[in-house]
Short mmCIF file of C-alpha atoms in Angstrom, two decimals:
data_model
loop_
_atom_site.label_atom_id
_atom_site.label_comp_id
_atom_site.label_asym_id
_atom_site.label_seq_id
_atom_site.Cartn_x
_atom_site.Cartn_y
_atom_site.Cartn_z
CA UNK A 1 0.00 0.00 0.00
CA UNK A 2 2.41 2.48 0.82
CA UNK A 3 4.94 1.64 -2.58
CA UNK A 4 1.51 2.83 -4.49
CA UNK A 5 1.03 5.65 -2.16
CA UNK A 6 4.14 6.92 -2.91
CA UNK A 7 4.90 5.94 -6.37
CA UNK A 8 2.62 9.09 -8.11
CA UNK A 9 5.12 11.33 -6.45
CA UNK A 10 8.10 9.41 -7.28
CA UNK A 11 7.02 9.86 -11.16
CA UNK A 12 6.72 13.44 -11.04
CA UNK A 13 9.82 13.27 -8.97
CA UNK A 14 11.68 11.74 -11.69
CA UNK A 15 9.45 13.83 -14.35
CA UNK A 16 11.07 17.02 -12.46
CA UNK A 17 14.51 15.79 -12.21
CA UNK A 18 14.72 14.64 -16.10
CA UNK A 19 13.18 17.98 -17.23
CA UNK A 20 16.19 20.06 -14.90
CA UNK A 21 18.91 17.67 -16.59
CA UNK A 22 17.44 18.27 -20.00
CA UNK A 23 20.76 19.14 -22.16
CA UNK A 24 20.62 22.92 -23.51
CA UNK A 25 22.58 23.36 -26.65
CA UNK A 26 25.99 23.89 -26.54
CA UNK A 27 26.73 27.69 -26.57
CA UNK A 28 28.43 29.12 -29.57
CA UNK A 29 31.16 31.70 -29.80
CA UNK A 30 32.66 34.81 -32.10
CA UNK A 31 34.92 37.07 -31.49
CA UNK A 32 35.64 39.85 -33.90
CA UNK A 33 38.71 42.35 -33.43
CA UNK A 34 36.65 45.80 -33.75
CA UNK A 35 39.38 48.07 -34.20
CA UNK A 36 39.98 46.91 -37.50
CA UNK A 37 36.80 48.93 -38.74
CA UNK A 38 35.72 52.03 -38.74
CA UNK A 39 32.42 50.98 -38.13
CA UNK A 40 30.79 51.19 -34.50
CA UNK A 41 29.10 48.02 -34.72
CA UNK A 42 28.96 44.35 -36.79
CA UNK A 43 25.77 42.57 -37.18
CA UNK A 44 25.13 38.86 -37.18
CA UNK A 45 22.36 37.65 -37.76
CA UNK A 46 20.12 35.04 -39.51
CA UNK A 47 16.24 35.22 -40.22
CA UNK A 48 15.35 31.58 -40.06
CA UNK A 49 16.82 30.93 -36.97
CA UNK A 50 15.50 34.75 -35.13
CA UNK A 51 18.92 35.78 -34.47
CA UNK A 52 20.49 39.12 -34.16
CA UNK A 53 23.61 39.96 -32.32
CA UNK A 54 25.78 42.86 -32.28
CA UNK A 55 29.98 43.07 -32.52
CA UNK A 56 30.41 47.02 -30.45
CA UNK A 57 34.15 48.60 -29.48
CA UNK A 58 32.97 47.44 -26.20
CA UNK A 59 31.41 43.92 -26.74
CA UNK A 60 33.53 42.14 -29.39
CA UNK A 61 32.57 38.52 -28.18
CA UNK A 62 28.94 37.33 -28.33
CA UNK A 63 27.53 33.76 -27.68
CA UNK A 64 24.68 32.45 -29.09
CA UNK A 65 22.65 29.02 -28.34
CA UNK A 66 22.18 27.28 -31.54
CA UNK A 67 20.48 23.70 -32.31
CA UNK A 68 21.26 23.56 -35.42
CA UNK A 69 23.99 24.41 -38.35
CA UNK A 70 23.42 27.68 -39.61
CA UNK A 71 24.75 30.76 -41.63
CA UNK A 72 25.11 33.67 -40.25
CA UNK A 73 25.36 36.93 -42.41
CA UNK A 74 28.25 39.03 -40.87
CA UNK A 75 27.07 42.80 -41.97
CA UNK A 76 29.14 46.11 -41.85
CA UNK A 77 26.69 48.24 -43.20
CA UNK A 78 25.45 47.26 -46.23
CA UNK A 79 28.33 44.81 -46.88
CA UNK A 80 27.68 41.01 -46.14
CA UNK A 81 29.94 38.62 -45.28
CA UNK A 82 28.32 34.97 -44.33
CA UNK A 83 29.95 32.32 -41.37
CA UNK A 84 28.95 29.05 -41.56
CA UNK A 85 28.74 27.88 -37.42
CA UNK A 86 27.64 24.58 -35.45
CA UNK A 87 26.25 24.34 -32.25
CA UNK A 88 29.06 24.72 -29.90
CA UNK A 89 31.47 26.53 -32.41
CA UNK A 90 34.71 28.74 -30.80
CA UNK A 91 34.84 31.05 -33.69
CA UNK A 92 37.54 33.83 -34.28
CA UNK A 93 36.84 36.46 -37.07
CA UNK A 94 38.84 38.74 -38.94
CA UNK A 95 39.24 40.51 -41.79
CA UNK A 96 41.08 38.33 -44.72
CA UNK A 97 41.39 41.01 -47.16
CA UNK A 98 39.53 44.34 -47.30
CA UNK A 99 38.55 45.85 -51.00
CA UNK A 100 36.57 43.90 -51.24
CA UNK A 101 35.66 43.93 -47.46
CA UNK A 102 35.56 40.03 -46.97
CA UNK A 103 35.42 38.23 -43.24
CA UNK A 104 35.85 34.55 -42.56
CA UNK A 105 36.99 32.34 -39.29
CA UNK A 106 40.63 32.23 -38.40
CA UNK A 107 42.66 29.39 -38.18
CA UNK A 108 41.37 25.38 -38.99
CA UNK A 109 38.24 25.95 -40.84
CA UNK A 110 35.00 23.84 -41.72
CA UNK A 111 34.67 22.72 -45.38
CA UNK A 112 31.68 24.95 -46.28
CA UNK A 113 33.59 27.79 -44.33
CA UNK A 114 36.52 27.49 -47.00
CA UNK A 115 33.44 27.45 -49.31
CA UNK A 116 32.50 30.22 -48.63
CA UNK A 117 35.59 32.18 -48.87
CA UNK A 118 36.34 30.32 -52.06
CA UNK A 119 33.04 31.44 -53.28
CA UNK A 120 33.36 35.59 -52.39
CA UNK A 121 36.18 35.39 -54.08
CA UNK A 122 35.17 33.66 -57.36
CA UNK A 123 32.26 35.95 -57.35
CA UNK A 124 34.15 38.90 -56.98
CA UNK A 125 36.08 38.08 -60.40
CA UNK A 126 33.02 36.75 -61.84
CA UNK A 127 31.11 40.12 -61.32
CA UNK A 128 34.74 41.70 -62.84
CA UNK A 129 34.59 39.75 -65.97
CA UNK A 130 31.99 41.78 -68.23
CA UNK A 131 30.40 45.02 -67.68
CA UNK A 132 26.15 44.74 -67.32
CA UNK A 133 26.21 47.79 -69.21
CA UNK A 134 27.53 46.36 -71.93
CA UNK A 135 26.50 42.81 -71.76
CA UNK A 136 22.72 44.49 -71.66
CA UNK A 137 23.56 45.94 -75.34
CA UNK A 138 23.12 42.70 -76.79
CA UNK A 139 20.32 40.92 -78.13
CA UNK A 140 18.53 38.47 -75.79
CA UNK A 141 19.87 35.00 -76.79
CA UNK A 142 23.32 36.41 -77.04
CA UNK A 143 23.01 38.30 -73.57
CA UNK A 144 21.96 34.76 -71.96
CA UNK A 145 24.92 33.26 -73.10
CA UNK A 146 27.66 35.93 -72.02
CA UNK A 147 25.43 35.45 -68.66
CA UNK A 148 26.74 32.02 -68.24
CA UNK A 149 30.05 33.03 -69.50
CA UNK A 150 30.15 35.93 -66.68
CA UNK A 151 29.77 33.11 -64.07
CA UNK A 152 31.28 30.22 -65.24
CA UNK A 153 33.79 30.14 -62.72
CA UNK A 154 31.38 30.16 -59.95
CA UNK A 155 29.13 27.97 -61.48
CA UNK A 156 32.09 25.40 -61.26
CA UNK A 157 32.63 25.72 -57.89
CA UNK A 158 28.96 25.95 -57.03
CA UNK A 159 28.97 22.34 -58.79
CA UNK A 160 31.73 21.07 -56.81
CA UNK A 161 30.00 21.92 -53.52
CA UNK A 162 26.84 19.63 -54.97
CA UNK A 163 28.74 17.07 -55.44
CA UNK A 164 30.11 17.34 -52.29
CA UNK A 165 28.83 14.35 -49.96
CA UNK A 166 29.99 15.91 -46.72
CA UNK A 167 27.74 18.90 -46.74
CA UNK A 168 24.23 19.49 -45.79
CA UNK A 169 21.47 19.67 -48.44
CA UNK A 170 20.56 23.28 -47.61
CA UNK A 171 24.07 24.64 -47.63
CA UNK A 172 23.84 23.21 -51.18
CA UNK A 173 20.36 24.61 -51.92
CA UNK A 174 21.25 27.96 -50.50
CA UNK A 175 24.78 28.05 -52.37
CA UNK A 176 22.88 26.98 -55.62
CA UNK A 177 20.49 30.16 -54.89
CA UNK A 178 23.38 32.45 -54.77
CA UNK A 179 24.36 31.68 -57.62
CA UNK A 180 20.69 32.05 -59.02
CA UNK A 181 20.11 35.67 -57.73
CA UNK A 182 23.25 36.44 -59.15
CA UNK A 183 22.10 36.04 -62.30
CA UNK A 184 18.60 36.93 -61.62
CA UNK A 185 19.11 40.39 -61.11
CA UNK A 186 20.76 40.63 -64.18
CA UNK A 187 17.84 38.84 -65.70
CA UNK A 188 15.51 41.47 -63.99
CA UNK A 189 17.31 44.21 -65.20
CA UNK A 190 18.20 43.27 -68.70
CA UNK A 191 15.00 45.29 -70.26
CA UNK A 192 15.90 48.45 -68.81
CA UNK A 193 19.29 48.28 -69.84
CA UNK A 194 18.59 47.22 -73.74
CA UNK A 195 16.26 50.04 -73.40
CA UNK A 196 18.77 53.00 -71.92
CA UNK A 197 20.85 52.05 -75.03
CA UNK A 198 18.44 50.76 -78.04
CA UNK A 199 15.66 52.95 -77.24
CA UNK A 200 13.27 50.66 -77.04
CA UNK A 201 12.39 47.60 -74.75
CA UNK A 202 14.25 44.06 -76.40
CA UNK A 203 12.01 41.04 -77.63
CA UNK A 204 11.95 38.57 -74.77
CA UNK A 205 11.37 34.98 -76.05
CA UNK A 206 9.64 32.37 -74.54
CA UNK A 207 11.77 31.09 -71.31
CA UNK A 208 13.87 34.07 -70.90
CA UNK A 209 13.24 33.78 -67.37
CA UNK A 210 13.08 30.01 -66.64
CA UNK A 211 16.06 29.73 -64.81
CA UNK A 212 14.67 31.58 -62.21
CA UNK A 213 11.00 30.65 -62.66
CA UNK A 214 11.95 26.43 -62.80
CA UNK A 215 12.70 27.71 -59.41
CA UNK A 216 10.79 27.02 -55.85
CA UNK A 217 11.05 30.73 -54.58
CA UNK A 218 9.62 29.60 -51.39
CA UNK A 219 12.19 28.02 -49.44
CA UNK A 220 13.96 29.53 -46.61
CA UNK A 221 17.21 29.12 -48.38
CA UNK A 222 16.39 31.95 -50.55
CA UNK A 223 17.04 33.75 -46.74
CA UNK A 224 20.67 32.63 -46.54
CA UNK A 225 22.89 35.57 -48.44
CA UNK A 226 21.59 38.95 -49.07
CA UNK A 227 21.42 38.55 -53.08
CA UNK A 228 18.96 35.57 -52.66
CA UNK A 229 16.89 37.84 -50.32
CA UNK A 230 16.88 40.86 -52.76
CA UNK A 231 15.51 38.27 -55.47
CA UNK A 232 13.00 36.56 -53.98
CA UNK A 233 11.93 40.10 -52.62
CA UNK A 234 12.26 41.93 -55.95
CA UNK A 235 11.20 39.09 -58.32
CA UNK A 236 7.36 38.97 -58.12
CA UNK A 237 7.10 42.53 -59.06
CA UNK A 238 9.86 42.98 -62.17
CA UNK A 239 6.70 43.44 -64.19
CA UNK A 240 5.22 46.24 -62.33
CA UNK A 241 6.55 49.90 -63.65
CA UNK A 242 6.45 52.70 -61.99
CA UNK A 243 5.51 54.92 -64.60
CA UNK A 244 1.58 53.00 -64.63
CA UNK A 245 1.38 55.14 -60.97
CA UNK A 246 0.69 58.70 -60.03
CA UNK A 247 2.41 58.57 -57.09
CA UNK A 248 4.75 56.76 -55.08
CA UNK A 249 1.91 56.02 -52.37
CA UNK A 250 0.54 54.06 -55.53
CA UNK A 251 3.41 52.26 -56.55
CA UNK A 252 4.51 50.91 -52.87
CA UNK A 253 1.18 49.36 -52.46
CA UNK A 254 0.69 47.89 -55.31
CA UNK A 255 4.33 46.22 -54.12
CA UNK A 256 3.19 45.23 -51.09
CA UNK A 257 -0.20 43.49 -52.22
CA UNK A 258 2.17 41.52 -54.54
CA UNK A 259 4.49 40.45 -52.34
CA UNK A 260 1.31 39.22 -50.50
CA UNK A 261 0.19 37.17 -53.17
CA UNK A 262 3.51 36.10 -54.36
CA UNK A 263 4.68 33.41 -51.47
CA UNK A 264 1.32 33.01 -49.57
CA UNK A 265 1.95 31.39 -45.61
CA UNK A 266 5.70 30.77 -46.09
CA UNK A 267 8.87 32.61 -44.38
CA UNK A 268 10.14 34.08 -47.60
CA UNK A 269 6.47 35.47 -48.16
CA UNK A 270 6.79 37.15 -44.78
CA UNK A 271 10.18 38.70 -45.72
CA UNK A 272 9.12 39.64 -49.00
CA UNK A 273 6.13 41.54 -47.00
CA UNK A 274 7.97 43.14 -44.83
CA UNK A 275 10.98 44.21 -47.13
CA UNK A 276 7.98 46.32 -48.99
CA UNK A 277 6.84 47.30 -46.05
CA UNK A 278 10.08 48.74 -45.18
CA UNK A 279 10.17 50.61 -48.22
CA UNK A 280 6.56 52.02 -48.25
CA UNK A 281 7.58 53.61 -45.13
CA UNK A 282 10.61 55.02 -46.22
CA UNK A 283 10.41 55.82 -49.41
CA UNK A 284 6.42 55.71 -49.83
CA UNK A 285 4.41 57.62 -47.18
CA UNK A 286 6.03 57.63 -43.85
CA UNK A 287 3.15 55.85 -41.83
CA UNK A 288 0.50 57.62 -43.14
CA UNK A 289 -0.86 54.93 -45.28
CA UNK A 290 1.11 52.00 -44.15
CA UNK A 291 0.21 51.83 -40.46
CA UNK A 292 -2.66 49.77 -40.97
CA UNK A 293 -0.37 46.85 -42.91
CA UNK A 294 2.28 48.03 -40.17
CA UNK A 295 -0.41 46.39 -37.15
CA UNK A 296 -1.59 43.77 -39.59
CA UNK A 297 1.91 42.13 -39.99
CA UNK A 298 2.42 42.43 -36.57
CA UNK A 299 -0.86 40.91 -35.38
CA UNK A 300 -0.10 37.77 -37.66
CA UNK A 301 3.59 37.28 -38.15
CA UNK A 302 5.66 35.69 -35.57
CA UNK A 303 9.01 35.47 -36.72
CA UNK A 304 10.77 37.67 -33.71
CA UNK A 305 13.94 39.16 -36.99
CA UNK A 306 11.39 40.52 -39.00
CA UNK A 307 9.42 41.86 -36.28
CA UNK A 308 11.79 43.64 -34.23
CA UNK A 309 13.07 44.98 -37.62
CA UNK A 310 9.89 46.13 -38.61
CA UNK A 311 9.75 48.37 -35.01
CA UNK A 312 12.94 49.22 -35.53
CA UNK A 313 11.82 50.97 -39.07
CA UNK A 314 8.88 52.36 -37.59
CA UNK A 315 10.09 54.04 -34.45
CA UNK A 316 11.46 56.95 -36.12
CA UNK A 317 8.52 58.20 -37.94
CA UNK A 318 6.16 58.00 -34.71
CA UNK A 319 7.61 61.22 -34.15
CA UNK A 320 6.60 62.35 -37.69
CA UNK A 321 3.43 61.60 -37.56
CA UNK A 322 0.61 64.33 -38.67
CA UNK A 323 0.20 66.70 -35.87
CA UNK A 324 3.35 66.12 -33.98
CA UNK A 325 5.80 69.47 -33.42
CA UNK A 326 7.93 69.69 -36.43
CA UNK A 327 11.59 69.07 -35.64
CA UNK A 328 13.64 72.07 -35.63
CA UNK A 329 16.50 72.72 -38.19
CA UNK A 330 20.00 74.37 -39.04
CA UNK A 331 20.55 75.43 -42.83
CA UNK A 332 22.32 77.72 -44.58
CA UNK A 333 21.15 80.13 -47.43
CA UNK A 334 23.34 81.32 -50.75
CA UNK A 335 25.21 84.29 -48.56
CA UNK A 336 26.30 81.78 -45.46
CA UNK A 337 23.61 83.09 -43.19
CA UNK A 338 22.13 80.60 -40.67
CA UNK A 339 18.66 79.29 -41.15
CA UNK A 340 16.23 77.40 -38.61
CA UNK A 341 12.63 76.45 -39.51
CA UNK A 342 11.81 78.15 -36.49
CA UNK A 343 12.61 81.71 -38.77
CA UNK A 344 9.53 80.22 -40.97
CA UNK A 345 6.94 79.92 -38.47
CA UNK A 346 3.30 81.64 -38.86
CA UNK A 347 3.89 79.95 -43.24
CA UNK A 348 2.77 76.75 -44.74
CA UNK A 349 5.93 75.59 -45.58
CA UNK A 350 6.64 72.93 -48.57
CA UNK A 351 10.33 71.51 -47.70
CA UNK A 352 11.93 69.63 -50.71
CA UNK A 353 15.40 67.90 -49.74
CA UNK A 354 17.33 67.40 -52.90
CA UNK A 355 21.01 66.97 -54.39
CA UNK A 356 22.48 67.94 -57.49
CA UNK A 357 23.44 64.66 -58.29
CA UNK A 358 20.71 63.01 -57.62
CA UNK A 359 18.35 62.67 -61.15
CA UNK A 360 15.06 61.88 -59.54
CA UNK A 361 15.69 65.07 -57.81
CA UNK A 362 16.02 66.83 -60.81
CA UNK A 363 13.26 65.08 -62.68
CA UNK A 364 10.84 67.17 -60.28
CA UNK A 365 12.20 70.45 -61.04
CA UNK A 366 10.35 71.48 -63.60
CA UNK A 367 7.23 70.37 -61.78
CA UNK A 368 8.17 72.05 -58.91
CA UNK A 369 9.07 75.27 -60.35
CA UNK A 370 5.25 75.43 -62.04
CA UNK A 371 3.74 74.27 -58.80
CA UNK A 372 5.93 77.60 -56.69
CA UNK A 373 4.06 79.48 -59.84
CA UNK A 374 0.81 78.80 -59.59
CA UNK A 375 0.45 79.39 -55.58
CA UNK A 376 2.86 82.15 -55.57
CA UNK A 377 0.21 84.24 -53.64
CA UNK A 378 -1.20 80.72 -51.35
CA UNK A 379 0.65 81.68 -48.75
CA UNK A 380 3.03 78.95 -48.69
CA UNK A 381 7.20 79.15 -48.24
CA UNK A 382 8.77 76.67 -51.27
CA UNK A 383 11.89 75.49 -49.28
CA UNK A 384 14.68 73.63 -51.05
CA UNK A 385 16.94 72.07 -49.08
CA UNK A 386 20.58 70.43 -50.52
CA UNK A 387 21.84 67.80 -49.05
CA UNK A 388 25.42 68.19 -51.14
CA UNK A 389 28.30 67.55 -49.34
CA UNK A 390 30.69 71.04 -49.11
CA UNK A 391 33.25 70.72 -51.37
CA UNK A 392 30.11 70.74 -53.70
CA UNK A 393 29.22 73.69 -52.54
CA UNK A 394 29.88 75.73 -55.74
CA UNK A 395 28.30 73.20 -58.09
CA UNK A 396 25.32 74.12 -56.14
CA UNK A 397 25.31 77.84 -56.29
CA UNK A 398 26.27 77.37 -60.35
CA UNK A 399 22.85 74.80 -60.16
CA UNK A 400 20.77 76.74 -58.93
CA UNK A 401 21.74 79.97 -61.03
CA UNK A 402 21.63 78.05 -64.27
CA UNK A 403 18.11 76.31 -63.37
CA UNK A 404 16.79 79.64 -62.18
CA UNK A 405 15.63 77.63 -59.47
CA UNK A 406 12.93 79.87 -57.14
CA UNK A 407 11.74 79.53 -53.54
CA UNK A 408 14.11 79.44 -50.44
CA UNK A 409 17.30 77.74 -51.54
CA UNK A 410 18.84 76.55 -48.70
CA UNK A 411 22.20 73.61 -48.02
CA UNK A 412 22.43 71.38 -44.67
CA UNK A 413 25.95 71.19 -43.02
CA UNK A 414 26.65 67.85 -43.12
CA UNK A 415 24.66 66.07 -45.73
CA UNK A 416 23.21 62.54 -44.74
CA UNK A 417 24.21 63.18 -41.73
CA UNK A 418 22.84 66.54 -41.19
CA UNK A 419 20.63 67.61 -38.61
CA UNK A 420 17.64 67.43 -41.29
CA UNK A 421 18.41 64.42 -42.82
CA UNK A 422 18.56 62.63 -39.14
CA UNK A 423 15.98 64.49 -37.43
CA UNK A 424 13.24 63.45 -40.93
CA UNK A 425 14.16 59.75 -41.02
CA UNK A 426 15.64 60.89 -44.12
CA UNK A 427 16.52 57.45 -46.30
CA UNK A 428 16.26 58.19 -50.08
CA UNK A 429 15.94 61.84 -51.64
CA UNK A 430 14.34 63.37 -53.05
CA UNK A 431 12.02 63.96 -50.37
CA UNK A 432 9.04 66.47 -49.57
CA UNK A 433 7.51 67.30 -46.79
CA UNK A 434 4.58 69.99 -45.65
CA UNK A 435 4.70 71.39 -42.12
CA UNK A 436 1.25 74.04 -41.09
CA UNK A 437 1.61 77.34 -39.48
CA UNK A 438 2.02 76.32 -36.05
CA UNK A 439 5.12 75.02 -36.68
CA UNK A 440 3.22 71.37 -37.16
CA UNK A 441 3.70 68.41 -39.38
CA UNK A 442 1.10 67.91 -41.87
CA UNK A 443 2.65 65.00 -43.38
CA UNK A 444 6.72 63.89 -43.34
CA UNK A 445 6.36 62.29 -46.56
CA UNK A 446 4.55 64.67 -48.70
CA UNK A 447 3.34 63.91 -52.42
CA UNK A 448 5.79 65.58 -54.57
CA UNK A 449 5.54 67.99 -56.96
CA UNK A 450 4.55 66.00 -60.20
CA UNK A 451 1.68 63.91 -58.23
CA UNK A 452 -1.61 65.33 -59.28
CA UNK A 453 -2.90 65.23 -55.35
CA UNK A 454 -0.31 67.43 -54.17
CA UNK A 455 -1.88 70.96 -55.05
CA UNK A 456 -4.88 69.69 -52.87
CA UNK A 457 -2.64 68.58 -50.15
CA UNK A 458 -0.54 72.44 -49.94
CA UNK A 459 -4.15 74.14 -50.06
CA UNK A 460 -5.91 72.08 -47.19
CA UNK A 461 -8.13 70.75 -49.35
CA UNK A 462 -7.01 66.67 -50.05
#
C-alpha cells in the first residue's frame, strides 16, 4: 500500500529531475577584433533561426545558443559577409582582405567555411569579368549566353559543392540560390538596360526567365545571403513599372499586395512583406498609409527578426506623424547666413530635400518650379533644401543659377548626416515634406511635386 502511495510522487519526482537535466545546446562563440573597422558596430544575424547579435568597441565577443547548423550573415553596413557555425562553435573572425571587405573564421576551418571564402572570391572576379552595361547591349539570346560566361567560374565551384557528400542539403540549396540571384538580377534588369541604349524595350522569347522561374522561390534558403533575399523580394514585381502610378503612395502598395500574393503562408512570403513594407515607409508615405499593414503584420507574423526589424523601421517616424511638433532645423542660405525652420513659423511651408546629383531630384524640377508658380500668392514658403556635401558647394550655387531655381534655396551642413536628414528619417531623396503654421507636421512624406494630389494637399483641401 504504501509503494503505491508513494509511487505518483516518485514519477513526477523523476518527471522534475529529467526535465532540470534536459541538455541545452551547446553555446556558440565569435569574437571579432573591432578596431579593425571604422564601423561602430557588426551585425550577425540570420532570419530563419530569429537571431540578431551585435559586434560594439565594447562587446567584441557574443555567444549564441544554436540547435542547429546555420549561416550567419556578418554585416558592416550594407556589406555582407556569411559564417557558416555549429552548435558549440569557438569562432575567431577577422578581416582576410579588405577591398573587397571580406570576413571569414581564423585558423582550422570547416569545409563549407573554405566554401564560402572560395566562393566571395570567385564571385568577386566573376562580377569583374563583363560590364552589365555592356553585356545588356546585346540581343537576348546572345546576352543569356555571355550570362553564363560571366559566371562560369562560380558555377564550377557551385557544382563542386553539390557534389560534395559531406555537406548538408541546404548549404547546397542555399549556395545553388546564390548563384541564381546572381544572375537573376541581371535577368531582372536586362529590359531596362537594352532600353537606356536601343531605345526601345528588347524582344523577350519564350523562357527568358526560366532559370529563375523552374525555381521554388519559397524556401527559406532563398534567406541565406543577401542577393537571394533581394531576389525573392524583388522578383514577383519585375513586371510592375512605376511609370503605370501617379504617385509613389501608388506604386509601394501595389508592391506590397504583390508580395502578399507572391509566397502566400511561407517565411520568404513574410520577408518579401515586410521588405515592402520597409520601403513604403521610407520611401512611400512615412506611416500615413502604411500603419494599418504596419499592425496587420504584426498581429499575424511571428518570426521575432522581421518583427523587431519592422519596429525598428517604424520608431522613427512615430515622431513624424501628422500633428506632432515639427523638428527644428540648421541650414544655410546662398550668402552663409544661418537658417532654422523656427525663422519660418506663422507659413505653410513645402520643404523639398534634394542633391544635385541626384536625377530623380532633378526630374521634379520642372514640376516644382510650375507648382511655386501657380500658388505664388497661397501663402506657402517653397523650401529647397541640398543635401550636397561642401566641397560641392559651388556646383550648387552654379545649379541653382543656371536652373533659375525659385523659392528658399537653402544647403544642410553635413549632408546625410545633417541635422535634417537625421531628425526626418531621411533614407532616399528626393524627399518632400509639408509642415502648417504652427510650426506642425502635416505630413513627413509629402506627395511631390509632379503627383496630381499634391496641389490639394498644400491648399488644405485633399
Amino acid at each position: 500500500m504504501s509503494t503505491t502511495k508513494f509511487y505518483p510522487i516518485l514519477l513526477l519526482l523523476s518527471l522534475f529531475l529529467h526535465a532540470c537535466t534536459t541538455e541545452q545546446p551547446p553555446v556558440t562563440t565569435l569574437q571579432l577584433p573591432m578596431d579593425r573597422f571604422e564601423s561602430d558596430e557588426v551585425v550577425v544575424f540570420n532570419i530563419e533561426q530569429q537571431i540578431r547579435e551585435t559586434f560594439t568597441v565594447e562587446q567584441d565577443s557574443i555567444t549564441l545558443q544554436i540547435e542547429q547548423p546555420s549561416l550567419l550573415n556578418v554585416a558592416v553596413g550594407r556589406v555582407y559577409n556569411y559564417v557558416y557555425i555549429r552548435p558549440g562553435d569557438q569562432l575567431s573572425l577577422d578581416t582576410i582582405s579588405s577591398d573587397p571587405l571580406v570576413i571569414a573564421p581564423v585558423g582550422e576551418r570547416s569545409v563549407e567555411n573554405k566554401y564560402l571564402l572560395q566562393l566571395a572570391q570567385t564571385v568577386n572576379e566573376d562580377t569583374k569579368r563583363m560590364s552589365f552595361r555592356e553585356m545588356g547591349k546585346s540581343e537576348p539570346d546572345s546576352f543569356l549566353i555571355k550570362l553564363d560566361q560571366k559566371y562560369s567560374a562560380s558555377a564550377e565551384l557551385v557544382a563542386e559543392i553539390q557534389a560534395n557528400a559531406g555537406v548538408s542539403a541546404d548549404f547546397k540549396a542555399a549556395i545553388n540560390n546564390y548563384l541564381l540571384s546572381l544572375k537573376g538580377y541581371h535577368l531582372m534588369n536586362y529590359k531596362y538596360v537594352y532600353n537606356g541604349s536601343q531605345d526601345e524595350l528588347p524582344p523577350l522569347p519564350d523562357g527568358f526567365y526560366s532559370a529563375i522561374e523552374n525555381e521554388d522561390l519559397t524556401q527559406p534558403t532563398w534567406l541565406w545571403f543577401d542577393d537571394s533575399r533581394q531576389l525573392v523580394s524583388g522578383w514577383h514585381y519585375k513586371d510592375i513599372d512605376y511609370a503605370d502610378f501617379e504617385s509613389p503612395v501608388g506604386y509601394f502598395a501595389a508592391l506590397l499586395n504583390s508580395a502578399q500574393e507572391a509566397y502566400p503562408g511561407t517565411l520568404v512570403g513574410d520577408y518579401a512583406e515586410y521588405d515592402q513594407l520597409t520601403d513604403f515607409i521610407n520611401f512611400g508615405s512615412g506611416l500615413t498609409h502604411a500603419e494599418a499593414d504596419v499592425n496587420a503584420f504584426q498581429e499575424r507574423v511571428s518570426n521575432t527578426y522581421l518583427l523587431e526589424r519592422l519596429t525598428a523601421t517604424v520608431e522613427p517616424w512615430l515622431a513624424l506623424k501628422p500633428g506632432e511638433p515639427a523638428p527644428d532645423f540648421l541650414v544655410q542660405d546662398r550668402e552663409g547666413k544661418e537658417v532654422r525652420l523656427a525663422d519660418l513659423a506663422g507659413q505653410r511651408v513645402y520643404v523639398d530635400v534634394w542633391a544635385t546629383w541626384c536625377g530623380p531630384c532633378i526630374r521634379e524640377i520642372p514640376s516644382l518650379k510650375a507648382l511655386e508658380a501657380e500658388l505664388h500668392d497661397a501663402g506657402i514658403q517653397f523650401v529647397s533644401i541640398s543635401i550636397d556635401t561642401e566641397k560641392d558647394h559651388e556646383k550648387w550655387l552654379n545649379f541653382i543659377e543656371e536652373r533659375e531655381l525659385g523659392g528658399l534655396q537653402l544647403m544642410a551642413d553635413g549632408a546625410w548626416k545633417s541635422d535634417v536628414a537625421q531628425s526626418y528619417n531621411i533614407n532616399g531623396i528626393p524627399r518632400f515634406f509639408l509642415i502648417d503654421e504652427e510650426g506642425k507636421i502635416i505630413d513627413a512624406n509629402a506627395p511631390r511635386p509632379s503627383d496630381p494630389t499634391v496641389k490639394d494637399i498644400l491648399l488644405g483641401e485633399g
